[in-house]
């Protein structure tokens, strides 16, 4: 009798696994928690995956129902199988157990383990990026290019750029005219690159930033780093970016705690390059956002026009 029900059990186990993955993936997509694992531009593929899983689940439901209605003939030998000796588990039992566990284990881990965003712990492993890095040709300095637009010629003179930095120069001119430079999620990386490409132009400018506290060797007692985690495609390529902030109360803020800081921009030497820093005027505790990552905008230059 046990063997007769084996195909039914297998069909319903497959159905349960498919339902589990469909519901779990759909929950991540609907709740927005999927952004803890992939960048927004990739969510369309998750939605397509949910649709595909739903189709497979429907087919498996059909097969499972058919397995109940269709009788299973164990043999046609004609003699009675009413005997009392014990049956050992089939040889394939452990094989099936291993195969099903390969699907059940990640589903259970994803369901019951909390979704926690990476912050300071990952920054310690990968190293905080201060300054964003220069954008230039590997073969040497490039010729300067003429910046477009109807900006004041005096401002254009401040933001001389080559073809590699031209887009950041355009963004820099926009930031230069703002009364307060706010480092919001949108264009966070692009703004940081623009500020660090032309640090002298922004000295004394007011700035506001929200991020997590991070410290590393070499910082002075009144210095800390206000950072954000940047995701390009998925959680595997996350990189930390930040700005050095100076405040007499630096020791009062714990690592990985979130703050909102306002101050003025200055510049400093950091690991052989000139980068911006923030002289803090006020710093307050802040709640961590539900999705604490920032994402690069590959089309930001076209949106400047």
Coordinates of C-alpha atoms in Angstrom, one line a residue:
X1 CA 0.0 0.0 0.0
X2 CA 2.9 2.4 0.8
X3 CA 4.3 2.0 -2.7
X4 CA 0.9 2.7 -4.2
X5 CA 0.8 6.1 -2.5
X6 CA 4.5 6.9 -3.3
X7 CA 3.8 8.7 -6.6
X8 CA 1.0 10.7 -5.0
X9 CA 3.4 11.8 -2.2
X10 CA 6.0 12.8 -4.7
X11 CA 3.6 14.9 -6.7
X12 CA 2.3 16.7 -3.7
X13 CA 5.8 17.3 -2.3
X14 CA 6.7 19.0 -5.6
X15 CA 3.5 21.0 -5.5
X16 CA 4.2 22.2 -1.9
X17 CA 7.7 23.3 -3.0
X18 CA 6.5 25.1 -6.0
X19 CA 3.8 26.9 -4.0
X20 CA 6.4 27.8 -1.4
X21 CA 8.7 29.4 -3.9
X22 CA 5.9 31.1 -5.7
X23 CA 4.4 32.7 -2.6
X24 CA 7.8 33.6 -1.1
X25 CA 9.0 35.3 -4.4
X26 CA 5.7 37.1 -4.8
X27 CA 5.9 38.3 -1.2
X28 CA 9.4 39.7 -1.8
X29 CA 8.3 41.5 -5.0
X30 CA 5.0 42.9 -3.5
X31 CA 6.5 44.0 -0.2
X32 CA 9.6 45.6 -1.8
X33 CA 12.0 43.4 0.2
X34 CA 13.4 42.2 -3.1
X35 CA 15.3 45.5 -3.2
X36 CA 17.4 44.2 -0.3
X37 CA 18.9 41.7 -2.8
X38 CA 18.8 43.2 -6.3
X39 CA 18.8 46.6 -7.9
X40 CA 15.4 48.1 -9.0
X41 CA 16.1 47.7 -12.8
X42 CA 16.2 43.9 -12.3
X43 CA 12.9 43.6 -10.5
X44 CA 11.1 43.0 -13.8
X45 CA 12.9 39.7 -14.1
X46 CA 11.6 38.7 -10.6
X47 CA 8.1 39.6 -11.7
X48 CA 8.5 37.4 -14.7
X49 CA 9.8 34.6 -12.5
X50 CA 6.8 34.8 -10.3
X51 CA 4.5 34.5 -13.3
X52 CA 6.5 31.5 -14.5
X53 CA 6.4 29.8 -11.1
X54 CA 2.6 30.3 -11.0
X55 CA 2.2 28.5 -14.3
X56 CA 4.4 25.6 -13.2
X57 CA 2.5 25.4 -9.9
X58 CA -0.8 25.2 -11.8
X59 CA 0.5 22.3 -14.0
X60 CA 1.8 20.5 -10.9
X61 CA -1.5 20.9 -9.2
X62 CA -3.1 19.3 -12.2
X63 CA -0.6 16.4 -12.1
X64 CA -1.2 15.9 -8.4
X65 CA -4.9 15.7 -8.8
X66 CA -4.5 13.2 -11.6
X67 CA -2.2 11.1 -9.4
X68 CA -5.1 10.6 -6.9
X69 CA -7.6 9.7 -9.5
X70 CA -5.4 7.3 -11.5
X71 CA -4.9 3.9 -9.8
X72 CA -1.4 2.6 -9.4
X73 CA -0.9 -1.1 -10.4
X74 CA 2.0 -2.5 -8.5
X75 CA 2.2 -5.8 -10.4
X76 CA 0.0 -8.1 -12.4
X77 CA 1.3 -11.4 -11.1
X78 CA -2.2 -12.5 -9.9
X79 CA -1.3 -13.8 -6.5
X80 CA -2.1 -12.2 -3.1
X81 CA 0.2 -9.6 -1.5
X82 CA -1.2 -10.1 1.9
X83 CA 2.0 -11.0 3.7
X84 CA 3.3 -9.9 7.0
X85 CA 7.1 -9.6 6.5
X86 CA 8.6 -6.1 7.0
X87 CA 9.6 -4.0 4.0
X88 CA 12.9 -2.0 4.1
X89 CA 12.8 1.6 2.8
X90 CA 13.5 1.7 -1.0
X91 CA 17.0 2.3 -2.0
X92 CA 16.0 5.7 -3.6
X93 CA 14.7 7.1 -0.2
X94 CA 17.9 8.9 0.7
X95 CA 18.3 10.1 -2.9
X96 CA 14.9 11.6 -2.9
X97 CA 15.5 13.1 0.6
X98 CA 18.7 14.8 -0.6
X99 CA 17.0 16.2 -3.8
X100 CA 14.0 17.6 -1.9
X101 CA 16.2 19.1 0.7
X102 CA 18.1 21.0 -1.9
X103 CA 14.9 22.9 -2.6
X104 CA 13.4 23.0 0.9
X105 CA 16.5 24.2 2.7
X106 CA 16.9 27.6 0.8
X107 CA 13.1 28.1 1.0
X108 CA 13.1 27.6 4.8
X109 CA 16.2 29.8 5.3
X110 CA 14.6 32.5 3.2
X111 CA 11.4 32.3 5.1
X112 CA 12.6 32.2 8.7
X113 CA 15.9 34.1 8.6
X114 CA 15.4 37.9 9.0
X115 CA 16.2 40.1 6.0
X116 CA 19.1 42.3 7.3
X117 CA 20.9 44.9 5.3
X118 CA 24.6 44.9 5.3
X119 CA 26.4 48.0 6.6
X120 CA 29.5 48.5 8.7
X121 CA 30.4 44.8 8.8
X122 CA 30.7 44.7 5.0
X123 CA 32.5 48.0 4.9
X124 CA 35.2 46.5 7.1
X125 CA 35.6 43.6 4.6
X126 CA 35.6 45.6 1.4
X127 CA 36.9 48.9 2.6
X128 CA 35.1 52.2 2.5
X129 CA 35.4 54.2 -0.7
X130 CA 36.1 57.8 0.2
X131 CA 36.1 60.2 -2.8
X132 CA 34.5 57.9 -5.4
X133 CA 37.7 57.6 -7.4
X134 CA 38.8 59.7 -10.4
X135 CA 37.3 59.2 -13.8
X136 CA 40.0 59.5 -16.3
X137 CA 41.7 57.8 -19.2
X138 CA 44.2 55.1 -18.4
X139 CA 46.6 56.5 -21.1
X140 CA 47.0 59.8 -19.4
X141 CA 45.3 63.3 -19.2
X142 CA 42.7 63.9 -21.8
X143 CA 42.1 67.2 -23.6
X144 CA 39.6 69.6 -22.0
X145 CA 36.2 69.8 -23.6
X146 CA 33.7 72.6 -24.0
X147 CA 30.7 72.3 -21.6
X148 CA 27.3 72.8 -23.1
X149 CA 24.4 74.8 -21.7
X150 CA 23.8 78.4 -20.9
X151 CA 25.7 78.5 -17.6
X152 CA 27.6 81.5 -16.5
X153 CA 31.0 81.4 -18.2
X154 CA 32.7 82.1 -14.9
X155 CA 31.0 79.0 -13.5
X156 CA 32.1 77.0 -16.5
X157 CA 35.6 78.1 -15.9
X158 CA 35.5 76.6 -12.4
X159 CA 34.4 73.2 -13.8
X160 CA 36.9 72.6 -16.6
X161 CA 36.6 68.9 -17.5
X162 CA 37.8 66.4 -20.0
X163 CA 35.5 64.0 -21.9
X164 CA 35.6 61.5 -19.0
X165 CA 34.6 64.0 -16.3
X166 CA 32.2 66.1 -18.5
X167 CA 29.0 64.7 -17.1
X168 CA 30.2 65.2 -13.5
X169 CA 31.2 68.7 -14.3
X170 CA 27.6 69.4 -15.6
X171 CA 26.2 67.9 -12.4
X172 CA 28.8 69.9 -10.4
X173 CA 27.5 73.1 -11.9
X174 CA 24.0 72.2 -10.9
X175 CA 25.1 71.5 -7.3
X176 CA 27.2 74.6 -7.2
X177 CA 24.0 76.8 -7.6
X178 CA 22.1 75.1 -4.9
X179 CA 21.7 76.8 -1.5
X180 CA 21.9 73.4 0.2
X181 CA 23.4 70.2 -1.3
X182 CA 21.3 67.3 -0.1
X183 CA 22.8 63.8 -0.5
X184 CA 19.5 62.0 -1.1
X185 CA 19.2 58.5 -2.4
X186 CA 18.8 59.6 -5.9
X187 CA 22.1 60.3 -7.6
X188 CA 24.0 59.8 -4.3
X189 CA 27.0 58.2 -6.0
X190 CA 26.9 60.7 -8.9
X191 CA 26.8 63.6 -6.5
X192 CA 29.7 62.2 -4.5
X193 CA 31.7 61.7 -7.6
X194 CA 31.0 65.3 -8.8
X195 CA 31.9 66.8 -5.4
X196 CA 35.2 64.9 -5.2
X197 CA 36.1 65.6 -8.8
X198 CA 36.0 69.4 -8.0
X199 CA 36.5 69.6 -4.2
X200 CA 37.9 73.2 -4.2
X201 CA 34.7 74.5 -5.9
X202 CA 32.5 73.4 -3.0
X203 CA 34.5 74.6 0.0
X204 CA 32.1 76.4 2.4
X205 CA 29.0 75.1 0.7
X206 CA 26.2 73.7 3.0
X207 CA 25.5 70.0 2.8
X208 CA 23.1 67.5 4.4
X209 CA 23.5 63.8 4.4
X210 CA 21.9 60.8 6.0
X211 CA 23.9 57.6 6.5
X212 CA 25.4 55.1 8.9
X213 CA 28.5 55.7 11.1
X214 CA 31.7 53.9 10.2
X215 CA 35.2 54.2 11.5
X216 CA 38.5 52.9 10.3
X217 CA 42.2 53.1 11.2
X218 CA 43.8 56.5 10.5
X219 CA 40.9 58.7 11.5
X220 CA 41.3 61.2 14.3
X221 CA 39.3 61.3 17.4
X222 CA 37.0 64.0 16.1
X223 CA 36.4 62.2 12.7
X224 CA 34.0 59.6 11.6
X225 CA 32.6 58.5 8.2
X226 CA 29.0 58.8 7.2
X227 CA 28.4 56.1 4.7
X228 CA 25.9 54.4 2.4
X229 CA 26.0 51.0 0.7
X230 CA 25.8 51.2 -3.1
X231 CA 24.3 48.3 -5.1
X232 CA 25.0 48.0 -8.8
X233 CA 23.2 44.8 -9.7
X234 CA 22.7 42.6 -6.7
X235 CA 23.8 42.1 -3.1
X236 CA 27.0 40.4 -4.2
X237 CA 28.4 43.6 -5.7
X238 CA 27.6 46.0 -2.9
X239 CA 30.3 48.7 -2.2
X240 CA 30.4 51.2 0.7
X241 CA 30.8 54.9 -0.1
X242 CA 31.2 57.7 2.4
X243 CA 32.3 61.2 3.4
X244 CA 34.6 62.0 6.4
X245 CA 32.8 64.2 8.9
X246 CA 34.5 66.2 11.7
X247 CA 32.7 66.9 15.0
X248 CA 33.8 67.3 18.6
X249 CA 31.1 64.9 19.6
X250 CA 32.2 62.1 17.3
X251 CA 32.7 59.6 20.2
X252 CA 29.0 59.9 21.1
X253 CA 27.9 58.1 17.9
X254 CA 28.2 54.3 17.8
X255 CA 29.3 52.4 14.7
X256 CA 26.4 51.3 12.4
X257 CA 24.0 53.8 14.0
X258 CA 22.2 56.1 11.5
X259 CA 22.4 59.9 11.7
X260 CA 21.4 62.9 9.7
X261 CA 24.2 65.5 9.6
X262 CA 24.4 69.1 8.2
X263 CA 27.5 71.1 7.9
X264 CA 29.8 72.8 5.5
X265 CA 32.1 71.2 2.9
X266 CA 35.8 71.4 3.2
X267 CA 38.6 69.4 1.7
X268 CA 41.3 67.1 3.0
X269 CA 44.0 64.7 1.9
X270 CA 43.0 61.1 2.3
X271 CA 45.2 58.2 1.1
X272 CA 47.0 60.4 -1.4
X273 CA 43.9 62.1 -3.0
X274 CA 42.1 65.3 -2.3
X275 CA 38.5 64.6 -1.1
X276 CA 35.7 66.5 0.5
X277 CA 35.0 66.4 4.2
X278 CA 32.1 67.8 6.3
X279 CA 32.6 70.1 9.2
X280 CA 29.5 69.2 11.1
X281 CA 27.2 71.9 12.5
X282 CA 24.4 69.5 13.7
X283 CA 24.0 65.8 13.8
X284 CA 21.0 63.9 15.0
X285 CA 20.1 60.2 15.3
X286 CA 18.0 58.9 12.4
X287 CA 16.0 55.8 11.6
X288 CA 17.6 53.4 9.1
X289 CA 15.5 53.2 5.9
X290 CA 13.7 50.0 5.1
X291 CA 15.9 49.7 2.0
X292 CA 19.2 51.3 3.0
X293 CA 21.0 51.0 -0.4
X294 CA 21.6 53.6 -3.1
X295 CA 21.9 52.7 -6.7
X296 CA 23.9 54.2 -9.6
X297 CA 21.9 55.9 -12.4
X298 CA 23.7 55.0 -15.6
X299 CA 21.5 57.5 -17.5
X300 CA 21.9 60.5 -15.2
X301 CA 23.8 62.5 -17.8
X302 CA 20.8 62.5 -20.1
X303 CA 18.6 63.8 -17.3
X304 CA 20.8 66.8 -16.8
X305 CA 19.8 68.3 -20.1

